């Protein structure tokens, strides 16, 4: 993932055909490794850029995905780490701290880091503990964002999910898998009014999206992030 920032609300046409996510209607994006930049990024206010993976077995190791430190002058930047395991090698945290220093030193307005980890809903208490420890190892002015699975929202009143509010600055709930919107996503989002931490909704470019009633009025809602795609076949 890479360049990203939030949020213009996509309006529903109300017809039989589903609305499709047009990147031109938004200002927050994920730019993943291997995805070519698009014109919509020129107007971005926030960009989430995939920097590295933390690969597993037996201990998570840092795998750099960028040949050079990017420079984004016009938008806030989140440094994203795709995580396979929470059992990290001791060298991972120092490397993340060096990333923060080098990205800021290259002129980026770094908002913080984002952890992209597919934590099962039942595993949220353990994930919250990991994130609390991670937070304590980051500079005090570094934001902490996480991606979330869509079924987290179906238990939006759970103590485990809302406990993240004391640790993370935002959660971005992903409504897609691969290049497609998850079928029946509306049902998962009905309890978002019970979420007590700031959240965004993650959409996939060209995917289906109808904004649920009342979402824009939810005081915890912070907008959208669009996952950009290369054209099919590229």
CSV table of N, CA, C and O in Angstrom, one decimal, residues 38-135:
chain,number,residue,atom,x,y,z
A,38,UNK,N,-1.4,6.7,-9.5
A,38,UNK,CA,-2.5,7.2,-10.3
A,38,UNK,C,-2.7,8.7,-10.1
A,38,UNK,O,-2.4,9.2,-9.1
A,39,UNK,N,-3.4,9.4,-11.1
A,39,UNK,CA,-3.6,10.8,-10.9
A,39,UNK,C,-4.3,11.2,-9.6
A,39,UNK,O,-4.1,12.3,-9.1
A,40,UNK,N,-5.2,10.4,-9.1
A,40,UNK,CA,-6.0,10.7,-7.9
A,40,UNK,C,-5.0,11.0,-6.7
A,40,UNK,O,-5.4,11.8,-5.8
A,41,UNK,N,-3.8,10.4,-6.8
A,41,UNK,CA,-2.9,10.6,-5.7
A,41,UNK,C,-2.4,12.0,-5.6
A,41,UNK,O,-1.9,12.5,-4.6
A,42,UNK,N,-2.4,12.7,-6.8
A,42,UNK,CA,-2.0,14.1,-6.8
A,42,UNK,C,-2.8,15.0,-5.9
A,42,UNK,O,-2.4,16.1,-5.5
A,43,UNK,N,-4.1,14.6,-5.6
A,43,UNK,CA,-5.0,15.4,-4.8
A,43,UNK,C,-5.1,14.8,-3.4
A,43,UNK,O,-6.0,15.3,-2.6
A,44,UNK,N,-4.4,13.8,-3.1
A,44,UNK,CA,-4.5,13.1,-1.8
A,44,UNK,C,-4.2,14.0,-0.6
A,44,UNK,O,-3.3,14.8,-0.7
A,45,UNK,N,-4.9,13.8,0.4
A,45,UNK,CA,-4.5,14.5,1.7
A,45,UNK,C,-3.8,13.6,2.6
A,45,UNK,O,-3.1,14.0,3.5
A,46,UNK,N,-4.1,12.3,2.5
A,46,UNK,CA,-3.4,11.3,3.3
A,46,UNK,C,-3.1,10.1,2.4
A,46,UNK,O,-3.9,9.7,1.6
A,47,UNK,N,-1.9,9.6,2.6
A,47,UNK,CA,-1.4,8.4,1.8
A,47,UNK,C,-0.8,7.3,2.8
A,47,UNK,O,0.0,7.7,3.6
A,48,UNK,N,-1.3,6.1,2.7
A,48,UNK,CA,-0.8,5.0,3.4
A,48,UNK,C,0.1,4.2,2.5
A,48,UNK,O,-0.4,3.6,1.5
A,49,UNK,N,1.4,4.2,2.8
A,49,UNK,CA,2.4,3.6,1.8
A,49,UNK,C,2.9,2.3,2.5
A,49,UNK,O,3.5,2.4,3.6
A,50,UNK,N,2.8,1.2,1.8
A,50,UNK,CA,3.4,0.0,2.2
A,50,UNK,C,4.9,0.1,2.2
A,50,UNK,O,5.5,0.2,1.1
A,51,UNK,N,5.6,-0.1,3.3
A,51,UNK,CA,7.0,0.0,3.4
A,51,UNK,C,7.7,-1.4,3.5
A,51,UNK,O,8.7,-1.6,2.8
A,52,UNK,N,7.1,-2.3,4.2
A,52,UNK,CA,7.8,-3.6,4.5
A,52,UNK,C,6.8,-4.6,4.9
A,52,UNK,O,5.6,-4.3,5.3
A,53,UNK,N,7.2,-5.8,4.9
A,53,UNK,CA,6.5,-6.9,5.5
A,53,UNK,C,7.2,-7.5,6.7
A,53,UNK,O,8.5,-7.4,6.8
A,54,UNK,N,6.5,-8.0,7.7
A,54,UNK,CA,7.1,-8.7,8.8
A,54,UNK,C,6.7,-10.1,8.6
A,54,UNK,O,5.6,-10.5,8.9
A,55,UNK,N,7.7,-10.9,8.1
A,55,UNK,CA,7.4,-12.3,7.7
A,55,UNK,C,7.6,-13.2,8.9
A,55,UNK,O,8.4,-13.0,9.7
A,56,UNK,N,6.8,-14.3,8.9
A,56,UNK,CA,6.9,-15.2,10.0
A,56,UNK,C,7.8,-16.4,9.9
A,56,UNK,O,8.5,-16.6,8.9
A,57,UNK,N,7.7,-17.3,10.9
A,57,UNK,CA,8.4,-18.6,11.0
A,57,UNK,C,9.9,-18.5,11.0
A,57,UNK,O,10.5,-18.3,9.9
A,58,UNK,N,10.6,-18.8,12.1
A,58,UNK,CA,9.9,-18.9,13.5
A,58,UNK,C,9.7,-17.5,14.1
A,58,UNK,O,8.8,-17.4,15.0
A,59,UNK,N,10.5,-16.5,13.8
A,59,UNK,CA,10.2,-15.2,14.3
A,59,UNK,C,10.1,-14.2,13.1
A,59,UNK,O,10.7,-14.3,12.1
A,60,UNK,N,9.2,-13.2,13.3
A,60,UNK,CA,8.9,-12.3,12.3
A,60,UNK,C,10.2,-11.5,11.9
A,60,UNK,O,10.8,-10.9,12.8
A,61,UNK,N,10.5,-11.4,10.7
A,61,UNK,CA,11.7,-10.7,10.2
A,61,UNK,C,11.2,-9.6,9.3
A,61,UNK,O,10.2,-9.7,8.6
A,62,UNK,N,12.0,-8.5,9.3
A,62,UNK,CA,11.6,-7.3,8.5
A,62,UNK,C,12.1,-7.6,7.0
A,62,UNK,O,13.2,-7.9,6.8
A,63,UNK,N,11.2,-7.4,6.1
A,63,UNK,CA,11.5,-7.5,4.6
A,63,UNK,C,11.1,-6.2,4.0
A,63,UNK,O,10.0,-5.9,3.8
A,64,UNK,N,12.2,-5.5,3.5
A,64,UNK,CA,12.0,-4.2,2.9
A,64,UNK,C,11.3,-4.4,1.5
A,64,UNK,O,11.8,-5.2,0.7
A,65,UNK,N,10.3,-3.5,1.2
A,65,UNK,CA,9.6,-3.6,-0.1
A,65,UNK,C,9.9,-2.4,-0.9
A,65,UNK,O,9.3,-2.3,-2.0
A,66,UNK,N,10.7,-1.5,-0.5
A,66,UNK,CA,10.9,-0.2,-1.2
A,66,UNK,C,12.4,0.0,-1.4
A,66,UNK,O,13.2,0.0,-0.5
A,67,UNK,N,12.8,0.2,-2.7
A,67,UNK,CA,14.2,0.4,-3.0
A,67,UNK,C,14.8,1.7,-2.4
A,67,UNK,O,16.0,1.9,-2.3
A,68,UNK,N,13.9,2.7,-2.2
A,68,UNK,CA,14.3,4.0,-1.7
A,68,UNK,C,13.2,4.6,-0.9
A,68,UNK,O,12.0,4.2,-1.0
A,69,UNK,N,13.6,5.5,0.0
A,69,UNK,CA,12.6,6.2,0.8
A,69,UNK,C,11.8,7.2,-0.1
A,69,UNK,O,12.3,8.0,-0.8
A,70,UNK,N,10.4,7.0,-0.1
A,70,UNK,CA,9.6,7.9,-0.9
A,70,UNK,C,9.6,9.3,-0.4
A,70,UNK,O,10.0,9.6,0.8
A,71,UNK,N,9.2,10.3,-1.2
A,71,UNK,CA,9.0,11.6,-0.7
A,71,UNK,C,7.7,12.2,-1.2
A,71,UNK,O,7.4,12.2,-2.4
A,72,UNK,N,6.8,12.5,-0.3
A,72,UNK,CA,5.5,13.0,-0.6
A,72,UNK,C,5.4,14.4,0.1
A,72,UNK,O,5.3,14.5,1.3
A,73,UNK,N,5.3,15.4,-0.8
A,73,UNK,CA,5.3,16.8,-0.2
A,73,UNK,C,3.9,17.3,0.1
A,73,UNK,O,3.7,18.2,0.9
A,74,UNK,N,2.8,16.8,-0.6
A,74,UNK,CA,1.5,17.4,-0.5
A,74,UNK,C,0.5,16.7,0.4
A,74,UNK,O,-0.6,17.2,0.6
A,75,UNK,N,0.9,15.6,1.0
A,75,UNK,CA,-0.1,14.8,1.8
A,75,UNK,C,0.6,14.3,3.1
A,75,UNK,O,1.8,14.1,3.1
A,76,UNK,N,-0.2,14.0,4.1
A,76,UNK,CA,0.3,13.2,5.2
A,76,UNK,C,0.6,11.8,4.8
A,76,UNK,O,-0.1,11.3,3.9
A,77,UNK,N,1.5,11.2,5.5
A,77,UNK,CA,1.9,9.8,5.1
A,77,UNK,C,1.9,8.9,6.3
A,77,UNK,O,2.3,9.3,7.4
A,78,UNK,N,1.3,7.7,6.1
A,78,UNK,CA,1.4,6.7,7.1
A,78,UNK,C,2.3,5.6,6.5
A,78,UNK,O,2.1,5.2,5.4
A,79,UNK,N,3.2,5.1,7.3
A,79,UNK,CA,4.1,4.0,6.9
A,79,UNK,C,3.5,2.7,7.3
A,79,UNK,O,3.2,2.5,8.5
A,80,UNK,N,3.2,1.9,6.3
A,80,UNK,CA,2.4,0.6,6.5
A,80,UNK,C,3.3,-0.6,6.6
A,80,UNK,O,4.2,-0.7,5.8
A,81,UNK,N,3.0,-1.5,7.5
A,81,UNK,CA,3.7,-2.7,7.6
A,81,UNK,C,2.7,-3.9,7.5
A,81,UNK,O,1.8,-4.0,8.3
A,82,UNK,N,2.9,-4.7,6.5
A,82,UNK,CA,2.1,-5.9,6.4
A,82,UNK,C,2.7,-7.0,7.3
A,82,UNK,O,3.8,-7.4,7.1
A,83,UNK,N,1.9,-7.5,8.3
A,83,UNK,CA,2.4,-8.4,9.3
A,83,UNK,C,1.8,-9.8,9.2
A,83,UNK,O,0.6,-9.9,9.1
A,84,UNK,N,2.6,-10.8,9.3
A,84,UNK,CA,2.2,-12.2,9.2
A,84,UNK,C,2.2,-12.8,10.6
A,84,UNK,O,1.4,-13.7,10.9
A,85,UNK,N,3.0,-12.3,11.5
A,85,UNK,CA,3.1,-12.8,12.9
A,85,UNK,C,3.3,-11.7,13.9
A,85,UNK,O,3.9,-10.7,13.5
A,86,UNK,N,2.9,-11.9,15.1
A,86,UNK,CA,3.1,-11.0,16.2
A,86,UNK,C,4.4,-11.3,17.0
A,86,UNK,O,4.7,-10.6,17.9
A,87,UNK,N,5.0,-12.4,16.6
A,87,UNK,CA,6.3,-12.8,17.3
A,87,UNK,C,7.4,-12.2,16.5
A,87,UNK,O,7.9,-12.9,15.5
A,88,UNK,N,7.9,-11.0,16.8
A,88,UNK,CA,8.8,-10.3,16.0
A,88,UNK,C,10.3,-10.5,16.5
A,88,UNK,O,10.6,-10.6,17.7
A,89,UNK,N,11.2,-10.6,15.5
A,89,UNK,CA,12.6,-10.6,15.8
A,89,UNK,C,13.0,-9.3,16.5
A,89,UNK,O,12.3,-8.3,16.2
A,90,UNK,N,14.0,-9.4,17.3
A,90,UNK,CA,14.4,-8.2,18.1
A,90,UNK,C,14.9,-7.0,17.2
A,90,UNK,O,14.9,-5.9,17.7
A,91,UNK,N,15.2,-7.3,15.9
A,91,UNK,CA,15.7,-6.2,15.1
A,91,UNK,C,14.6,-5.5,14.4
A,91,UNK,O,14.9,-4.5,13.7
A,92,UNK,N,13.3,-5.9,14.5
A,92,UNK,CA,12.2,-5.3,13.8
A,92,UNK,C,12.0,-3.8,14.3
A,92,UNK,O,11.9,-2.9,13.5
A,93,UNK,N,11.8,-3.7,15.6
A,93,UNK,CA,11.5,-2.4,16.2
A,93,UNK,C,12.5,-1.4,15.9
A,93,UNK,O,12.2,-0.2,15.4
A,94,UNK,N,13.8,-1.7,16.1
A,94,UNK,CA,14.8,-0.7,15.7
A,94,UNK,C,14.8,-0.3,14.2
A,94,UNK,O,15.0,0.9,13.9
A,95,UNK,N,14.4,-1.2,13.3
A,95,UNK,CA,14.3,-0.9,11.9
A,95,UNK,C,13.1,0.0,11.7
A,95,UNK,O,13.2,1.0,10.9
A,96,UNK,N,12.0,-0.2,12.4
A,96,UNK,CA,10.8,0.7,12.2
A,96,UNK,C,11.2,2.1,12.7
A,96,UNK,O,10.8,3.1,12.1
A,97,UNK,N,11.9,2.2,13.8
A,97,UNK,CA,12.3,3.5,14.3
A,97,UNK,C,13.2,4.2,13.3
A,97,UNK,O,13.1,5.4,13.1
A,98,UNK,N,14.1,3.4,12.6
A,98,UNK,CA,14.9,4.1,11.6
A,98,UNK,C,14.1,4.5,10.4
A,98,UNK,O,14.4,5.5,9.8
A,99,UNK,N,13.0,3.7,10.1
A,99,UNK,CA,12.1,4.2,9.0
A,99,UNK,C,11.5,5.5,9.3
A,99,UNK,O,11.4,6.4,8.5
A,100,UNK,N,11.0,5.6,10.6
A,100,UNK,CA,10.4,6.9,11.0
A,100,UNK,C,11.3,8.1,10.8
A,100,UNK,O,11.0,9.1,10.3
A,101,UNK,N,12.6,7.8,11.2
A,101,UNK,CA,13.6,8.9,11.1
A,101,UNK,C,13.9,9.2,9.7
A,101,UNK,O,14.0,10.4,9.3
A,102,UNK,N,14.1,8.2,8.8
A,102,UNK,CA,14.5,8.5,7.5
A,102,UNK,C,13.4,9.0,6.6
A,102,UNK,O,13.6,9.9,5.8
A,103,UNK,N,12.1,8.6,6.8
A,103,UNK,CA,11.0,9.1,6.1
A,103,UNK,C,10.8,10.6,6.5
A,103,UNK,O,10.5,11.4,5.6
A,104,UNK,N,10.8,10.9,7.7
A,104,UNK,CA,10.7,12.3,8.1
A,104,UNK,C,11.8,13.1,7.6
A,104,UNK,O,11.7,14.2,7.2
A,105,UNK,N,13.0,12.6,7.6
A,105,UNK,CA,14.2,13.3,7.2
A,105,UNK,C,14.2,13.6,5.7
A,105,UNK,O,14.9,14.5,5.2
A,106,UNK,N,13.4,12.8,4.9
A,106,UNK,CA,13.3,13.0,3.5
A,106,UNK,C,12.1,13.9,3.2
A,106,UNK,O,11.8,14.1,2.0
A,107,UNK,N,11.6,14.6,4.1
A,107,UNK,CA,10.6,15.7,3.9
A,107,UNK,C,9.2,15.2,3.9
A,107,UNK,O,8.3,16.0,3.6
A,108,UNK,N,8.9,14.0,4.4
A,108,UNK,CA,7.5,13.5,4.5
A,108,UNK,C,6.9,14.0,5.8
A,108,UNK,O,7.6,14.0,6.9
A,109,UNK,N,5.6,14.3,5.8
A,109,UNK,CA,4.8,14.6,7.0
A,109,UNK,C,4.3,13.3,7.5
A,109,UNK,O,3.2,12.9,7.1
A,110,UNK,N,5.0,12.6,8.3
A,110,UNK,CA,4.7,11.3,8.7
A,110,UNK,C,3.7,11.3,9.9
A,110,UNK,O,4.0,11.9,11.0
A,111,UNK,N,2.5,10.8,9.7
A,111,UNK,CA,1.5,10.8,10.7
A,111,UNK,C,1.7,9.7,11.7
A,111,UNK,O,1.4,9.8,12.9
A,112,UNK,N,2.3,8.6,11.2
A,112,UNK,CA,2.6,7.4,12.1
A,112,UNK,C,2.8,6.2,11.3
A,112,UNK,O,3.1,6.2,10.1
A,113,UNK,N,2.6,5.0,12.0
A,113,UNK,CA,2.7,3.7,11.3
A,113,UNK,C,1.3,3.0,11.4
A,113,UNK,O,0.5,3.3,12.2
A,114,UNK,N,1.1,2.2,10.4
A,114,UNK,CA,-0.1,1.4,10.3
A,114,UNK,C,0.3,-0.1,10.3
A,114,UNK,O,1.2,-0.5,9.5
A,115,UNK,N,-0.3,-0.9,11.2
A,115,UNK,CA,-0.1,-2.3,11.2
A,115,UNK,C,-1.2,-3.0,10.5
A,115,UNK,O,-2.4,-2.8,10.8
A,116,UNK,N,-0.9,-3.7,9.4
A,116,UNK,CA,-1.9,-4.5,8.6
A,116,UNK,C,-1.8,-6.0,9.0
A,116,UNK,O,-0.9,-6.7,8.4
A,117,UNK,N,-2.6,-6.4,9.9
A,117,UNK,CA,-2.5,-7.8,10.4
A,117,UNK,C,-3.9,-8.3,10.5
A,117,UNK,O,-4.8,-7.7,11.0
A,118,UNK,N,-4.1,-9.5,10.0
A,118,UNK,CA,-5.4,-10.1,10.0
A,118,UNK,C,-5.7,-10.9,11.3
A,118,UNK,O,-5.7,-12.1,11.4
A,119,UNK,N,-6.0,-10.1,12.3
A,119,UNK,CA,-6.3,-10.7,13.6
A,119,UNK,C,-7.7,-11.2,13.6
A,119,UNK,O,-8.7,-10.4,13.3
A,120,UNK,N,-7.9,-12.4,14.0
A,120,UNK,CA,-9.3,-13.0,14.2
A,120,UNK,C,-10.0,-12.2,15.3
A,120,UNK,O,-9.3,-11.8,16.3
A,121,UNK,N,-11.3,-12.1,15.2
A,121,UNK,CA,-12.1,-11.4,16.2
A,121,UNK,C,-11.8,-12.0,17.6
A,121,UNK,O,-11.6,-11.3,18.6
A,122,UNK,N,-11.7,-13.3,17.7
A,122,UNK,CA,-11.5,-13.9,19.0
A,122,UNK,C,-10.1,-13.7,19.5
A,122,UNK,O,-9.8,-13.8,20.7
A,123,UNK,N,-9.2,-13.2,18.7
A,123,UNK,CA,-7.8,-12.9,19.1
A,123,UNK,C,-7.6,-11.5,19.4
A,123,UNK,O,-6.4,-11.1,19.7
A,124,UNK,N,-8.6,-10.7,19.4
A,124,UNK,CA,-8.5,-9.2,19.7
A,124,UNK,C,-7.8,-8.9,21.0
A,124,UNK,O,-7.0,-8.0,21.1
A,125,UNK,N,-8.2,-9.6,22.1
A,125,UNK,CA,-7.5,-9.3,23.4
A,125,UNK,C,-6.0,-9.4,23.3
A,125,UNK,O,-5.2,-8.5,23.8
A,126,UNK,N,-5.5,-10.5,22.7
A,126,UNK,CA,-4.1,-10.7,22.5
A,126,UNK,C,-3.5,-9.6,21.6
A,126,UNK,O,-2.3,-9.1,21.9
A,127,UNK,N,-4.2,-9.3,20.6
A,127,UNK,CA,-3.7,-8.3,19.6
A,127,UNK,C,-3.6,-6.9,20.3
A,127,UNK,O,-2.7,-6.1,20.1
A,128,UNK,N,-4.6,-6.6,21.2
A,128,UNK,CA,-4.6,-5.3,21.9
A,128,UNK,C,-3.4,-5.3,22.8
A,128,UNK,O,-2.8,-4.2,22.9
A,129,UNK,N,-3.0,-6.4,23.4
A,129,UNK,CA,-1.8,-6.4,24.3
A,129,UNK,C,-0.6,-6.2,23.5
A,129,UNK,O,0.3,-5.4,23.9
A,130,UNK,N,-0.5,-6.8,22.3
A,130,UNK,CA,0.7,-6.6,21.5
A,130,UNK,C,0.8,-5.1,21.1
A,130,UNK,O,1.9,-4.5,21.1
A,131,UNK,N,-0.3,-4.5,20.7
A,131,UNK,CA,-0.3,-3.1,20.2
A,131,UNK,C,0.0,-2.2,21.3
A,131,UNK,O,0.7,-1.1,21.1
A,132,UNK,N,-0.4,-2.5,22.5
A,132,UNK,CA,0.0,-1.6,23.7
A,132,UNK,C,1.5,-1.6,23.9
A,132,UNK,O,2.1,-0.6,24.2
A,133,UNK,N,2.1,-2.8,23.8
A,133,UNK,CA,3.5,-2.9,23.9
A,133,UNK,C,4.2,-2.2,22.8
A,133,UNK,O,5.2,-1.5,23.0
A,134,UNK,N,3.7,-2.3,21.6
A,134,UNK,CA,4.3,-1.6,20.4
A,134,UNK,C,4.2,-0.1,20.6
A,134,UNK,O,5.2,0.6,20.4
A,135,UNK,N,3.1,0.4,21.1
A,135,UNK,CA,2.9,1.8,21.3
A,135,UNK,C,4.0,2.3,22.2
A,135,UNK,O,4.5,3.4,22.0
